[in-house]
Each structure stands twice: as structure tokens, then as C-alpha cells.
Coordinates of C-alpha atoms and ligand atoms in Angstrom, one line a residue:
X1 CA 19.3 10.3 9.1
X2 CA 19.9 8.4 12.3
X3 CA 17.1 10.1 14.1
X4 CA 13.4 9.7 14.7
X5 CA 11.1 12.7 14.1
X6 CA 9.1 13.7 17.2
X7 CA 7.5 17.0 18.2
X8 CA 8.8 18.6 15.0
X9 CA 12.4 17.7 15.8
X10 CA 15.0 15.1 14.9
X11 CA 15.4 13.1 18.0
X12 CA 18.2 10.5 18.6
X13 CA 17.0 7.0 19.5
X14 CA 17.2 6.2 23.2
X15 CA 19.3 3.1 22.7
X16 CA 21.9 4.6 20.3
X17 CA 21.7 1.5 18.2
X18 CA 21.5 1.8 14.4
X19 CA 20.1 -0.1 11.4
X20 CA 22.1 -0.1 8.1
X21 CA 20.2 1.2 5.0
X22 CA 20.9 -0.7 1.8
X23 CA 20.7 0.5 -1.8
X24 CA 18.9 -2.5 -3.5
X25 CA 20.5 -1.5 -6.9
X26 CA 24.0 -2.4 -5.6
X27 CA 23.5 -4.0 -2.2
X28 CA 25.7 -1.5 -0.5
X29 CA 25.1 0.3 2.8
X30 CA 24.8 4.0 2.3
X31 CA 23.1 5.3 5.5
X32 CA 21.9 4.3 8.9
X33 CA 18.6 4.6 10.8
X34 CA 17.8 4.8 14.5
X35 CA 16.7 1.5 15.9
X36 CA 13.5 2.5 17.7
X37 CA 12.2 0.7 20.8
X38 CA 9.4 0.9 23.3
X39 CA 10.9 4.0 24.9
X40 CA 11.0 5.9 21.6
X41 CA 7.5 4.9 20.7
X42 CA 6.4 6.1 24.2
X43 CA 8.0 9.5 23.5
X44 CA 6.2 9.8 20.1
X45 CA 2.9 8.7 21.6
X46 CA 3.2 11.3 24.4
X47 CA 3.9 14.0 21.8
X48 CA 0.9 13.0 19.7
X49 CA -1.3 12.8 22.8
X50 CA -0.4 16.3 23.7
X51 CA -1.3 17.5 20.2
X52 CA -4.6 15.6 20.1
X53 CA -5.7 16.3 23.7
X54 CA -6.2 20.0 23.8
X55 CA -2.9 20.9 22.0
X56 CA -2.5 23.3 19.0
X57 CA -3.4 20.6 16.5
X58 CA -6.8 19.8 18.2
X59 CA -7.7 23.5 18.3
X60 CA -7.4 24.1 14.5
X61 CA -10.6 24.6 12.6
X62 CA -11.1 21.9 9.9
X63 CA -10.5 24.6 7.2
X64 CA -7.2 25.5 8.8
X65 CA -6.2 21.8 8.9
X66 CA -7.1 21.7 5.3
X67 CA -4.8 24.6 4.5
X68 CA -1.9 23.0 6.2
X69 CA -2.5 19.7 4.4
X70 CA -2.5 21.7 1.1
X71 CA 0.7 23.4 2.0
X72 CA 2.3 20.0 2.6
X73 CA 1.0 18.8 -0.7
X74 CA 2.4 21.8 -2.5
X75 CA 5.8 21.4 -0.7
X76 CA 6.0 17.7 -1.6
X77 CA 5.2 18.5 -5.2
X78 CA 7.9 21.2 -5.2
X79 CA 10.4 18.8 -3.7
X80 CA 9.3 16.0 -5.9
X81 CA 12.7 15.3 -7.5
X82 CA 14.6 15.3 -4.2
X83 CA 12.0 12.9 -2.7
X84 CA 12.1 10.7 -5.8
X85 CA 15.9 10.5 -5.6
X86 CA 15.8 9.4 -2.0
X87 CA 13.3 6.7 -2.8
X88 CA 15.3 5.5 -5.8
X89 CA 18.3 4.9 -3.6
X90 CA 16.4 3.5 -0.6
X91 CA 14.0 1.2 -2.4
X92 CA 15.6 0.7 -5.9
X93 CA 12.7 2.3 -7.7
X94 CA 13.3 3.2 -11.3
X95 CA 13.1 7.0 -11.8
X96 CA 9.6 7.0 -13.4
X97 CA 8.2 4.9 -10.5
X98 CA 9.9 7.0 -7.8
X99 CA 8.5 10.2 -9.4
X100 CA 5.1 8.7 -9.7
X101 CA 5.1 7.8 -6.0
X102 CA 6.1 11.4 -5.0
X103 CA 3.3 12.8 -7.2
X104 CA 0.8 10.4 -5.8
X105 CA 1.8 11.4 -2.2
X106 CA 1.3 15.0 -3.0
X107 CA -2.1 14.2 -4.6
X108 CA -3.2 12.3 -1.4
X109 CA -2.5 15.4 0.7
X110 CA -4.3 17.6 -1.9
X111 CA -7.4 15.3 -1.9
X112 CA -7.5 15.1 1.9
X113 CA -6.8 18.9 2.3
X114 CA -10.1 19.5 0.4
X115 CA -11.9 16.9 2.5
X116 CA -11.1 18.3 6.0
X117 CA -14.1 20.6 6.3
X118 CA -16.6 18.3 4.5
X119 CA -16.9 15.5 7.0
X120 CA -20.1 16.3 8.7
X121 CA -22.7 14.3 10.7
X122 CA -26.5 14.3 10.4
X123 CA -29.6 15.2 12.3
X124 CA -31.8 12.2 12.9
X125 CA -35.7 12.2 13.2
X126 CA -36.6 10.8 16.6
X127 CA -39.4 11.1 19.2
X128 CA -41.2 14.4 19.4
X129 CA -39.6 16.7 21.9
X130 CA -36.1 15.5 21.1
X131 CA -33.4 16.6 18.7
X132 CA -30.6 14.2 17.7
X133 CA -27.4 14.9 15.9
X134 CA -24.3 12.9 15.0
X135 CA -20.7 14.1 14.9
X136 CA -17.7 12.6 13.3
X137 CA -14.9 13.1 15.8
X138 CA -11.2 12.1 15.5
X139 CA -10.1 8.9 17.4
X140 CA -7.3 11.0 18.9
X141 CA -4.0 9.4 18.2
X142 CA -3.7 7.0 15.3
X143 CA -0.8 4.6 14.7
X144 CA 0.4 3.8 11.2
X145 CA 2.5 0.9 10.2
X146 CA 3.7 1.2 6.7
X147 CA 5.3 -1.4 4.4
X148 CA 8.4 -0.8 2.2
X149 CA 6.9 -1.3 -1.3
X150 CA 5.2 2.1 -1.7
X151 CA 6.3 4.2 1.3
X152 CA 5.3 7.6 0.0
X153 CA 2.0 6.5 -1.5
X154 CA 0.9 4.5 1.5
X155 CA 2.0 7.2 3.9
X156 CA 0.0 9.7 1.9
X157 CA -3.2 7.7 1.9
X158 CA -3.0 6.6 5.5
X159 CA -1.6 9.6 7.3
X160 CA -3.4 12.0 4.9
X161 CA -6.8 10.6 5.8
X162 CA -6.0 10.4 9.5
X163 CA -4.8 14.0 9.7
X164 CA -7.7 15.2 7.7
X165 CA -10.1 13.6 10.2
X166 CA -8.2 15.5 13.0
X167 CA -6.1 12.8 14.5
X168 CA -2.4 13.2 15.5
X169 CA -0.3 10.4 14.0
X170 CA 2.6 8.1 15.1
X171 CA 4.1 6.4 12.1
X172 CA 6.4 3.3 12.0
X173 CA 7.7 2.9 8.4
X174 CA 9.3 -0.4 7.3
X175 CA 13.0 -0.3 8.1
X176 CA 13.8 -0.8 4.4
X177 CA 12.0 2.4 3.4
X178 CA 12.2 5.3 5.9
X179 CA 14.2 8.1 4.2
X180 CA 11.5 9.8 2.1
X181 CA 9.0 9.7 5.0
X182 CA 11.4 11.2 7.5
X183 CA 12.0 14.0 5.0
X184 CA 8.2 14.5 4.5
X185 CA 7.7 14.8 8.3
X186 CA 10.4 17.5 8.3
X187 CA 8.7 19.3 5.4
X188 CA 5.4 19.2 7.4
X189 CA 7.1 20.9 10.3
X190 CA 8.6 23.5 7.8
X191 CA 5.1 24.4 6.4
X192 CA 3.7 24.9 9.9
X193 CA 2.3 21.7 11.3
X194 CA 2.0 22.1 15.1
X195 CA 4.3 20.0 17.3
X196 CA 3.2 16.4 17.8
X197 CA 0.7 16.2 14.9
X198 CA 3.0 14.0 12.9
X199 CA 5.7 11.8 14.4
X200 CA 7.9 9.1 13.0
X201 CA 9.8 6.4 14.8
X202 CA 12.1 4.2 12.7
X203 CA 13.0 0.6 13.7
X204 CA 12.3 -3.0 13.2
X205 CA 8.7 -4.3 13.0
X206 CA 9.1 -6.8 15.9
X207 CA 10.4 -4.0 18.1
X208 CA 9.2 -0.5 17.2
X209 CA 6.2 -1.8 15.2
X210 CA 5.1 -4.1 18.0
X211 CA 5.6 -1.4 20.6
X212 CA 3.3 0.9 18.5
X213 CA 0.6 -1.7 18.1
X214 CA 0.8 -2.4 21.9
X215 CA 1.0 1.3 23.0
X216 CA -1.7 2.4 25.4
X217 CA -2.1 5.9 24.0
X218 CA -2.9 4.7 20.5
X219 CA -6.6 4.9 19.7
X220 CA -6.7 3.4 16.2
X221 CA -4.2 1.4 14.1
X222 CA -3.8 1.5 10.4
X223 CA -1.7 -1.5 9.3
X224 CA -0.6 -2.1 5.7
X225 CA 1.5 -5.2 5.2
X226 CA 1.4 -9.0 5.1
X227 CA -1.5 -11.1 6.3
X228 CA 0.8 -12.8 8.8
X229 CA 1.7 -9.6 10.6
X230 CA -1.8 -8.3 10.2
X231 CA -3.0 -11.1 12.5
X232 CA -0.4 -10.1 15.1
X233 CA -1.6 -6.4 14.9
X234 CA -5.3 -7.3 15.2
X235 CA -4.5 -9.4 18.3
X236 CA -2.6 -6.6 19.9
X237 CA -5.4 -4.1 19.1
X238 CA -8.0 -6.6 20.4
X239 CA -6.3 -6.6 23.8
X240 CA -6.9 -2.9 24.1
X241 CA -10.2 -2.8 22.2
X242 CA -9.0 -0.4 19.6
X243 CA -10.2 -0.5 16.0
X244 CA -7.8 -1.5 13.2
X245 CA -7.7 -1.1 9.5
X246 CA -5.9 -4.0 7.8
X247 CA -4.6 -3.5 4.3
X248 CA -3.0 -6.9 3.5
X249 CA -1.8 -8.9 0.6
X250 CA -3.4 -10.2 -2.6
X251 CA -3.3 -12.7 -5.4
X252 CA -5.3 -10.6 -7.8
X253 CA -6.7 -12.2 -11.0
X254 CA -6.7 -10.7 -14.5
X255 CA -9.7 -12.5 -16.2
X256 CA -9.4 -12.4 -20.0
X257 CA -12.4 -13.6 -22.0
X258 CA -11.9 -14.6 -25.7
X259 CA -13.7 -11.5 -26.9
X260 CA -11.4 -9.0 -25.0
X261 CA -9.7 -6.2 -26.9
X262 CA -6.1 -7.5 -26.6
X263 CA -4.5 -4.4 -27.9
X264 CA -5.8 -2.6 -24.9
X265 CA -5.5 -5.4 -22.4
X266 CA -1.9 -6.6 -23.0
X267 CA 0.1 -3.6 -22.0
X268 CA -2.0 -3.2 -18.9
X269 CA -1.8 -6.9 -18.0
X270 CA 2.0 -6.7 -18.3
X271 CA 2.3 -3.5 -16.3
X272 CA 0.1 -5.0 -13.5
X273 CA 2.7 -7.6 -12.8
X274 CA 6.0 -5.7 -13.4
X275 CA 5.2 -2.4 -11.8
X276 CA 7.5 -1.9 -8.9
X277 CA 9.1 -5.3 -9.9
X278 CA 5.9 -7.1 -8.9
X279 CA 6.2 -5.8 -5.3
X280 CA 2.6 -4.4 -5.3
X281 CA -0.3 -5.6 -3.1
X282 CA -2.6 -5.2 -6.1
X283 CA -0.3 -6.8 -8.6
X284 CA -2.3 -8.7 -11.2
X285 CA -0.4 -11.9 -10.5
X286 CA -2.8 -14.5 -11.8
X287 CA -3.7 -14.4 -15.5
X288 CA -6.9 -16.3 -16.2
X289 CA -7.6 -16.7 -19.9
X290 CA -10.6 -18.4 -21.7
X291 CA -9.4 -21.7 -23.2
X292 CA -10.2 -20.7 -26.8
X293 CA -7.9 -17.7 -26.6
X294 CA -5.3 -19.1 -24.2
X295 CA -2.4 -20.0 -26.5
X296 CA -2.9 -16.8 -28.5
X297 CA -2.9 -14.5 -25.4
X298 CA 0.1 -16.3 -23.9
X299 CA 2.1 -15.9 -27.0
X300 CA 1.5 -12.2 -27.0
X301 CA 2.2 -11.8 -23.3
X302 CA 5.3 -14.0 -23.6
X303 CA 6.6 -11.8 -26.5
X304 CA 6.3 -8.7 -24.4
X305 CA 7.8 -10.4 -21.3
X306 CA 10.9 -11.3 -23.3
X307 CA 11.5 -7.7 -24.3
X308 CA 11.5 -6.4 -20.7
X309 CA 14.7 -5.3 -19.1
X310 CA 15.8 -5.1 -15.4
X311 CA 18.4 -2.8 -14.0
X312 CA 19.5 -0.3 -11.4
X313 CA 17.1 2.5 -10.4
X314 CA 19.1 5.2 -12.2
X315 CA 18.9 3.3 -15.6
X316 CA 15.0 3.7 -15.4
X317 CA 14.4 0.4 -17.2
X318 CA 11.1 -1.6 -17.1
X319 CA 11.9 -3.1 -13.7
X320 CA 14.3 -2.1 -10.9
X321 CA 15.8 -4.5 -8.3
X322 CA 13.8 -6.2 -5.5
X323 CA 14.0 -4.6 -2.0
X324 CA 16.5 -6.9 -0.4
X325 CA 18.4 -10.2 -0.7
X326 CA 15.8 -12.4 1.1
X327 CA 13.0 -11.1 -1.1
X328 CA 15.0 -12.2 -4.1
X329 CA 15.5 -15.6 -2.5
X330 CA 11.8 -15.8 -1.9
X331 CA 11.0 -15.1 -5.5
X332 CA 13.6 -17.6 -6.7
X333 CA 12.2 -20.3 -4.4
X334 CA 8.8 -19.9 -6.1
X335 CA 10.5 -20.4 -9.5
X336 CA 12.5 -23.4 -8.3
X337 CA 9.4 -25.0 -6.9
X338 CA 7.5 -24.3 -10.1
X339 CA 10.3 -25.9 -12.1
X340 CA 10.4 -29.0 -9.8
X341 CA 6.6 -29.3 -10.3
X342 CA 7.2 -29.5 -14.0
X343 CA 5.6 -26.1 -14.8
X344 CA 6.3 -24.4 -18.1
X345 CA 8.4 -21.2 -18.0
X346 CA 7.1 -19.6 -21.2
X347 CA 9.1 -16.4 -21.2
X348 CA 11.4 -14.2 -19.1
X349 CA 12.9 -10.8 -19.4
X350 CA 16.6 -10.0 -19.1
X351 CA 18.9 -8.3 -16.5
X352 CA 21.0 -5.5 -17.9
X353 CA 24.8 -6.4 -18.1
X354 CA 25.3 -3.0 -16.4
X355 CA 23.4 -4.1 -13.2
X356 CA 25.8 -4.4 -10.3
X357 CA 26.3 -8.1 -9.3
X358 CA 25.5 -7.4 -5.7
X359 CA 22.0 -5.9 -6.5
X360 CA 18.8 -7.8 -6.0
X361 CA 17.6 -8.4 -9.5
X362 CA 14.8 -10.8 -10.6
X363 CA 13.7 -11.4 -14.2
X364 CA 10.1 -11.0 -15.0
X365 CA 8.7 -14.5 -15.7
X366 CA 5.6 -16.0 -17.3
X367 CA 4.7 -19.4 -16.1
X368 CA 2.0 -21.3 -18.1
X369 CA -0.6 -24.0 -17.1
X370 CA -0.3 -23.3 -13.4
X371 CA -2.8 -25.5 -11.5
X372 CA -5.2 -23.2 -9.7
X373 CA -4.6 -25.0 -6.4
X374 CA -0.8 -24.9 -6.6
X375 CA 1.4 -22.8 -4.4
X376 CA 2.2 -20.4 -7.3
X377 CA -1.5 -19.8 -7.9
X378 CA -2.3 -19.4 -4.2
X379 CA 0.5 -17.6 -2.5
X380 CA 1.6 -14.0 -2.9
X381 CA 5.1 -14.1 -4.6
X382 CA 5.6 -10.3 -4.3
X383 CA 7.9 -10.4 -7.4
X384 CA 7.5 -10.2 -11.2
X385 CA 6.1 -13.7 -11.7
X386 CA 2.9 -14.1 -13.7
X387 CA 1.0 -17.4 -13.2
X388 CA -1.2 -18.2 -16.2
X389 CA -4.1 -20.6 -16.3
X390 CA -7.0 -21.4 -18.6
X391 CA -10.7 -21.4 -17.8
X392 CA -13.7 -22.8 -19.8
X393 CA -16.6 -20.4 -19.2
X394 CA -17.9 -17.6 -17.0
X395 CA -18.7 -19.8 -14.1
X396 CA -15.3 -21.5 -14.3
X397 CA -13.6 -18.1 -14.3
X398 CA -15.4 -16.9 -11.2
X399 CA -14.7 -20.2 -9.4
X400 CA -11.0 -19.9 -10.1
X401 CA -10.8 -16.2 -9.4
X402 CA -12.4 -16.7 -6.0
X403 CA -10.3 -19.8 -5.1
X404 CA -7.6 -18.1 -3.0
X405 CA -7.5 -16.8 0.5
X406 CA -7.2 -13.3 -0.8
X407 CA -9.6 -10.8 -2.3
X408 CA -8.0 -7.4 -3.0
X409 CA -8.5 -6.4 -6.7
X410 CA -9.7 -8.1 -9.9
X411 CA -9.5 -7.2 -13.6
X412 CA -12.1 -8.3 -16.1
X413 CA -11.4 -8.0 -19.8
X414 CA -14.4 -8.5 -22.2
X415 CA -16.5 -6.6 -24.7
X416 CA -19.7 -8.1 -23.3
X417 CA -21.1 -5.6 -20.8
X418 CA -23.5 -8.0 -19.2
X419 CA -20.8 -10.6 -18.6
X420 CA -18.4 -7.9 -17.3
X421 CA -21.0 -6.8 -14.7
X422 CA -21.9 -10.4 -13.7
X423 CA -18.3 -11.2 -13.1
X424 CA -17.6 -8.0 -11.3
X425 CA -20.5 -8.7 -8.9
X426 CA -19.5 -12.4 -8.4
X427 CA -15.8 -11.8 -7.7
X428 CA -15.0 -11.5 -4.0
X429 CA -12.6 -8.5 -3.9
X430 CA -12.5 -4.9 -2.7
X431 CA -12.0 -3.4 -6.2
X432 CA -12.9 -4.6 -9.6
X433 CA -11.6 -3.0 -12.8
X434 CA -13.4 -3.7 -16.1
X435 CA -11.3 -3.2 -19.2
X436 CA -8.6 -1.3 -17.2
X437 CA -6.6 -2.0 -14.1
X438 CA -5.1 0.0 -11.3
X439 CA -6.6 3.4 -12.3
X440 CA -3.3 5.3 -11.9
X441 CA -3.2 5.5 -8.1
X442 CA -6.9 6.1 -7.7
X443 CA -6.6 8.5 -4.8
X444 CA -10.4 9.0 -4.9
X445 CA -11.3 5.4 -5.0
X446 CA -12.0 3.5 -1.7
X447 CA -9.5 0.7 -1.4
X448 CA -9.2 -2.4 0.7
X449 CA -9.8 -6.1 0.8
X450 CA -12.0 -8.9 1.8
X451 CA -11.0 -12.3 3.2
X452 CA -7.2 -12.4 4.0
X453 CA -6.7 -9.2 2.1
X454 CA -8.0 -7.4 5.2
X455 CA -10.8 -5.1 6.2
X456 CA -11.6 -1.4 6.5
X457 CA -11.1 1.0 3.6
X458 CA -8.4 3.6 2.9
X459 CA -8.3 6.1 0.0
X460 CA -11.2 8.3 -1.1
X461 CA -13.6 10.0 1.2
X462 CA -14.6 6.7 2.7
X463 CA -11.3 6.5 4.6
X464 CA -12.4 9.5 6.7
X465 CA -15.2 7.4 8.3
X466 CA -12.6 4.8 9.4
X467 CA -10.4 7.5 10.8
X468 CA -13.3 9.0 12.8
X469 CA -15.6 7.9 15.5
X470 CA -19.3 8.8 15.5
X471 CA -20.8 10.4 18.5
X472 CA -24.6 10.8 18.8
X473 CA -26.0 13.6 20.9
X474 CA -29.6 13.5 22.0
X475 CA -31.3 16.7 23.3
X476 CA -34.7 16.8 25.1
X477 CA -36.2 20.2 24.4
X478 CA -39.7 19.3 25.2
Ligands
NAP501 P1 5.3 -6.9 6.6 O1 6.4 -7.8 6.8 O2 3.9 -7.4 7.1 O3 5.6 -5.5 7.2 C1 4.7 -4.4 7.2 C2 5.1 -3.4 8.3 O4 4.8 -4.1 9.5 C3 6.5 -3.0 8.3 O5 6.6 -1.7 8.7 C4 7.1 -3.9 9.3 O6 8.3 -3.4 9.9 C5 6.0 -4.0 10.3 N1 6.0 -5.2 11.2 C6 6.6 -6.4 11.0 N2 6.4 -7.2 12.1 C7 5.6 -6.4 13.0 C8 5.1 -6.7 14.3 N3 5.3 -7.8 14.9 N4 4.4 -5.7 14.9 C9 4.2 -4.5 14.3 N5 4.7 -4.2 13.1 C10 5.4 -5.2 12.4 O7 5.0 -6.6 5.1 P2 6.1 -6.0 4.0 O8 6.9 -7.2 3.6 O9 6.7 -4.8 4.5 O10 5.1 -5.6 2.8 C11 4.6 -6.5 1.9 C12 3.2 -6.9 2.2 O11 2.4 -5.8 2.4 C13 2.6 -7.8 1.1 O12 1.9 -8.8 1.6 C14 1.7 -6.8 0.4 O13 0.7 -7.3 -0.3 C15 1.2 -6.0 1.6 N6 0.7 -4.7 1.1 C16 -0.6 -4.4 1.1 C17 -1.1 -3.2 0.7 C18 -2.6 -2.9 0.7 O14 -2.9 -1.8 0.5 N7 -3.5 -3.9 0.9 C19 -0.2 -2.3 0.2 C20 1.1 -2.5 0.2 C21 1.6 -3.8 0.6 P3 9.8 -3.9 9.3 O15 9.6 -4.1 7.8 O16 10.6 -2.8 9.7 O17 10.1 -5.2 10.0
MG502 MG1 16.6 0.7 1.5

């Protein structure tokens, strides 16, 4: 689909230039995208402005907006298999993961459909003779920059919340993951979204993405991606004094105390690092285990790791390929550095002999005794590499857990409820899971980071406050 989607129509890019689309399972080009630029972003912003500034979208009652979001949710659910198939090809997601993403996307629109007419302000007691009320109003036009790892889920949570709050949206997906989102925008038009409410411009981050972050008609930017690009986005937004939500990376710890229920913990710990081949912002990429249980836990994790299989999306194995060649190089460079540093590779899974040689496959790998200050313990690998380390006691666990630049999610595994709560409160992160992890999408749960994991919250009702601006009206009635 070599077009953008603006004003409910497929629109050719102004430059005519194209970007090849690769299938990560076999490394082959199977489609092309329009290479968006400043001019294309300008057209999309103009369309969104018209929808937001007195256009049909801005005139809808919140309940009518809710009905449209619900229609979109139902249509995504009905076309679930088609969307999942697109995502498998575009992003290399195994069948189950691609379907889970489509389901989660439908669920975001369902949740936000129900929220549209429930975002209300307050009356505020003030001086006698005055009445004061507050309103949540939409920003107007919101810009959304989406990464490639969970395009449908992140689109659903970000755009779903922004539309529910009454904004018109301009979206720039990652050039590696556009196809499902272009189709969803088309579906939105089919179910009756007014022109300009939802627009998509494809292209490279440094061109179309940067143009969106810099565009004058954008009133709020929601960015999900790396900490490095997050800084660039925040600088662009600061120049125009527009608010930003930054959903950035993580190096999330799974903290396992010696009394943990391992039968419950082990499958979850494994899944937290292999889901989406480790390309997950909230991946549980650091395994912190109490010293007295360390060897025992690692033995079990290693055993499971060795049984894992990697292969093309259509084989629906434990892991699919990584998104592209340089992501595989990145993951391999972490492994090479770890081996040069003398770190112990305790276990790894295997790549199916049926996997095409030109695909981007990485084996899930468990590395033991990783020093907490080493690169592997500090940097986001964004691949299926689990870095294990031992801790002595509660204080030591908290110290190590907090000793990275990130603070997105943490998992705590213990049967001692007091300890679980103390650790949950002491860990610096946006979400903490006790004796579970990830909460299956957690559409209802406010999500976001602290430190270099970003600021602002998406998901849940909380996101609607970020996608709105409060206006206070003061009436003197005497
Ligand atoms: P990325 O390189 O930062 O890219 C994210 C998005 O920004 C893409 O659409 C990208 O476009 C665009 N972009 C790149 N440079 C830009 C610029 N100068 N101006 C405007 N936009 C620009 O991140 P990624 O590699 O796609 O995603 C992986 C990262 O996202 C990881 O760090 C992960 O932890 C994080 N992430 C965080 C969350 C969360 O909720 N906290 C969720 C998922 C992922 P192109 O790709 O087309 O260049
Ligand atoms: Mg692709």
C-alpha cells in the first residue's frame, strides 16, 4: 500500500519515493510504502485541524464518539485474522502473538469507547458569589509516533485514548510496521469516522517523524520508542511549548526471593523475556535471584530456555524472527561482548532448520553472573537475552533493581506479603507486578515510566487526562 491515509482517503506521497517493506521471516521485500515528508505531514495536519476546529469530528457528542470507537473495535475484532496475517508478514510475529495484538487493539477501542462520555470536570468551592467549574477539553490535534514492536497495541492505546478525549490524530508508524495500521485507518473510515479524525503518514523517523514532531498544527505529541529519540521529540516539542508523553525503553527486573513459588514464576519469567522475541519495552530482561536459590532457579530457567524454538511467523513457534538485520546485529553484539567479558552462557534455545537462512533469527539466551554495572545489565538489548544475577537480601535486591537509568516495570516473586509490598514501594518504576507479570495487555492499567523510561501515562482511564487540557471557568453571580 504505497499511500498515506489522509481525510479518509489513500493519498500518494508528494515525492513519489518508496520504502521497501521486508518480511523478517525470510528477509525478502514484499511491498512498498510511501516515503512521507514535510509536505505530506502538512497535508495530514491540515486535514486533522479541519476536523478538530469546528469540523464534523469536533461536533460529535461524546456518546456518538463512543459509538464510533465501538464500531471500530467490533470491525477490528471481525477482521482480526486479516490484520494478524498482515502483522505476521510485516513484523515476523508468530500467529499467536499477531492474533493477541489484534485482539488487544480491538480491546483498547472498546475500553476507550466506553470512556468517551465519562470524562467530566468538577465544580470547585470558592469565594461566596462565585461558581467555578472545570472542563476537560481535547488538545485539538495530537501527533502519535509509534514503534515497530507492537504496532497494533500501541496504536490502540495511544490513538484510542486521544480520539476518546476528542482529539483528531496524525500518526507516523515506524517504517518497519505500517501495514496493519493503514488497514485500521481504512476500517475507521468504513465504519463512519468523519474525514480528518484519523490520518496516517508513513515514512522514516528522521523525515516524516521529525516533521510531525516539528509541525505547527500539532498540539500534543505521544511518542513511544527509544530514549534516544525521546530526547529529540521532547526538544522539538519544547520549542513550540506543546506537551509530550514519552513511553520509552526499559531494563525491567524480575526479582525472585528464595521463598517464591517457582512453579508459578518460571513460565512467566521465561515468557517475559521471549514474548515478541524479546522486543518488548516491558521485557523482564534482568533476572535477580536471592543467592540461596540462585543455582536452583537458574537450572530450571536454563532447562526451559533450551527447549525453546525459533522460526518463521507461520510456524508459530516460541519465538519468531527479529524485526530486521541490524536488530539481529545489535543482539549479537551484546552476546559477543558478554563472551569477551568472560560471562557464562548457561543455556540457549534453537533455530528451526526450516527457518529461511535470510531471516533475522536470534536464539533465546540465558547469561549467568552478569555484573549489575555491566553493559548487559544496564542497556536495553531488545532481543531474547536474559541477564541473571544474584542478590543477598531485600535491601540488596532493591539496590540492584534501581541501579539502571530505566524504570518501566518490575516483577517481585515472594510468598511474604510484607516483603512484596516493601519492595513494590521501593522499586522506582511505573508498574510493579507481585507474583505475576505483564497482566495480559492490561488495557485498564495506567502504564508509563520514570527516569529514562519516560513520563506521562497511557492505558487506562488515566490516559484521558494526558490527552485533555483542563479549563477552569469562574462565574461571578453575586
Ligand atoms: P525508535 O527508533 O525510537 O523509533 C520509534 C519511532 O520514532 C518510530 O516510528 C521511528 O520511525 C520514529 N523516529 C525515529 N527518529 C525520529 C525522529 N528524529 N523524529 C521523530 N520520529 C522519529 O524506537 P524503535 O526502535 O522503533 O522501538 C524500540 C524502542 O521503543 C525500545 O527502546 C522500546 O523499549 C521502546 N518502546 C517503549 C514502549 C513503552 O510503552 N514504554 C513500548 C514499545 C517500545 P522509524 O522507525 O520509521 O525511523
Ligand atoms: Mg516489515
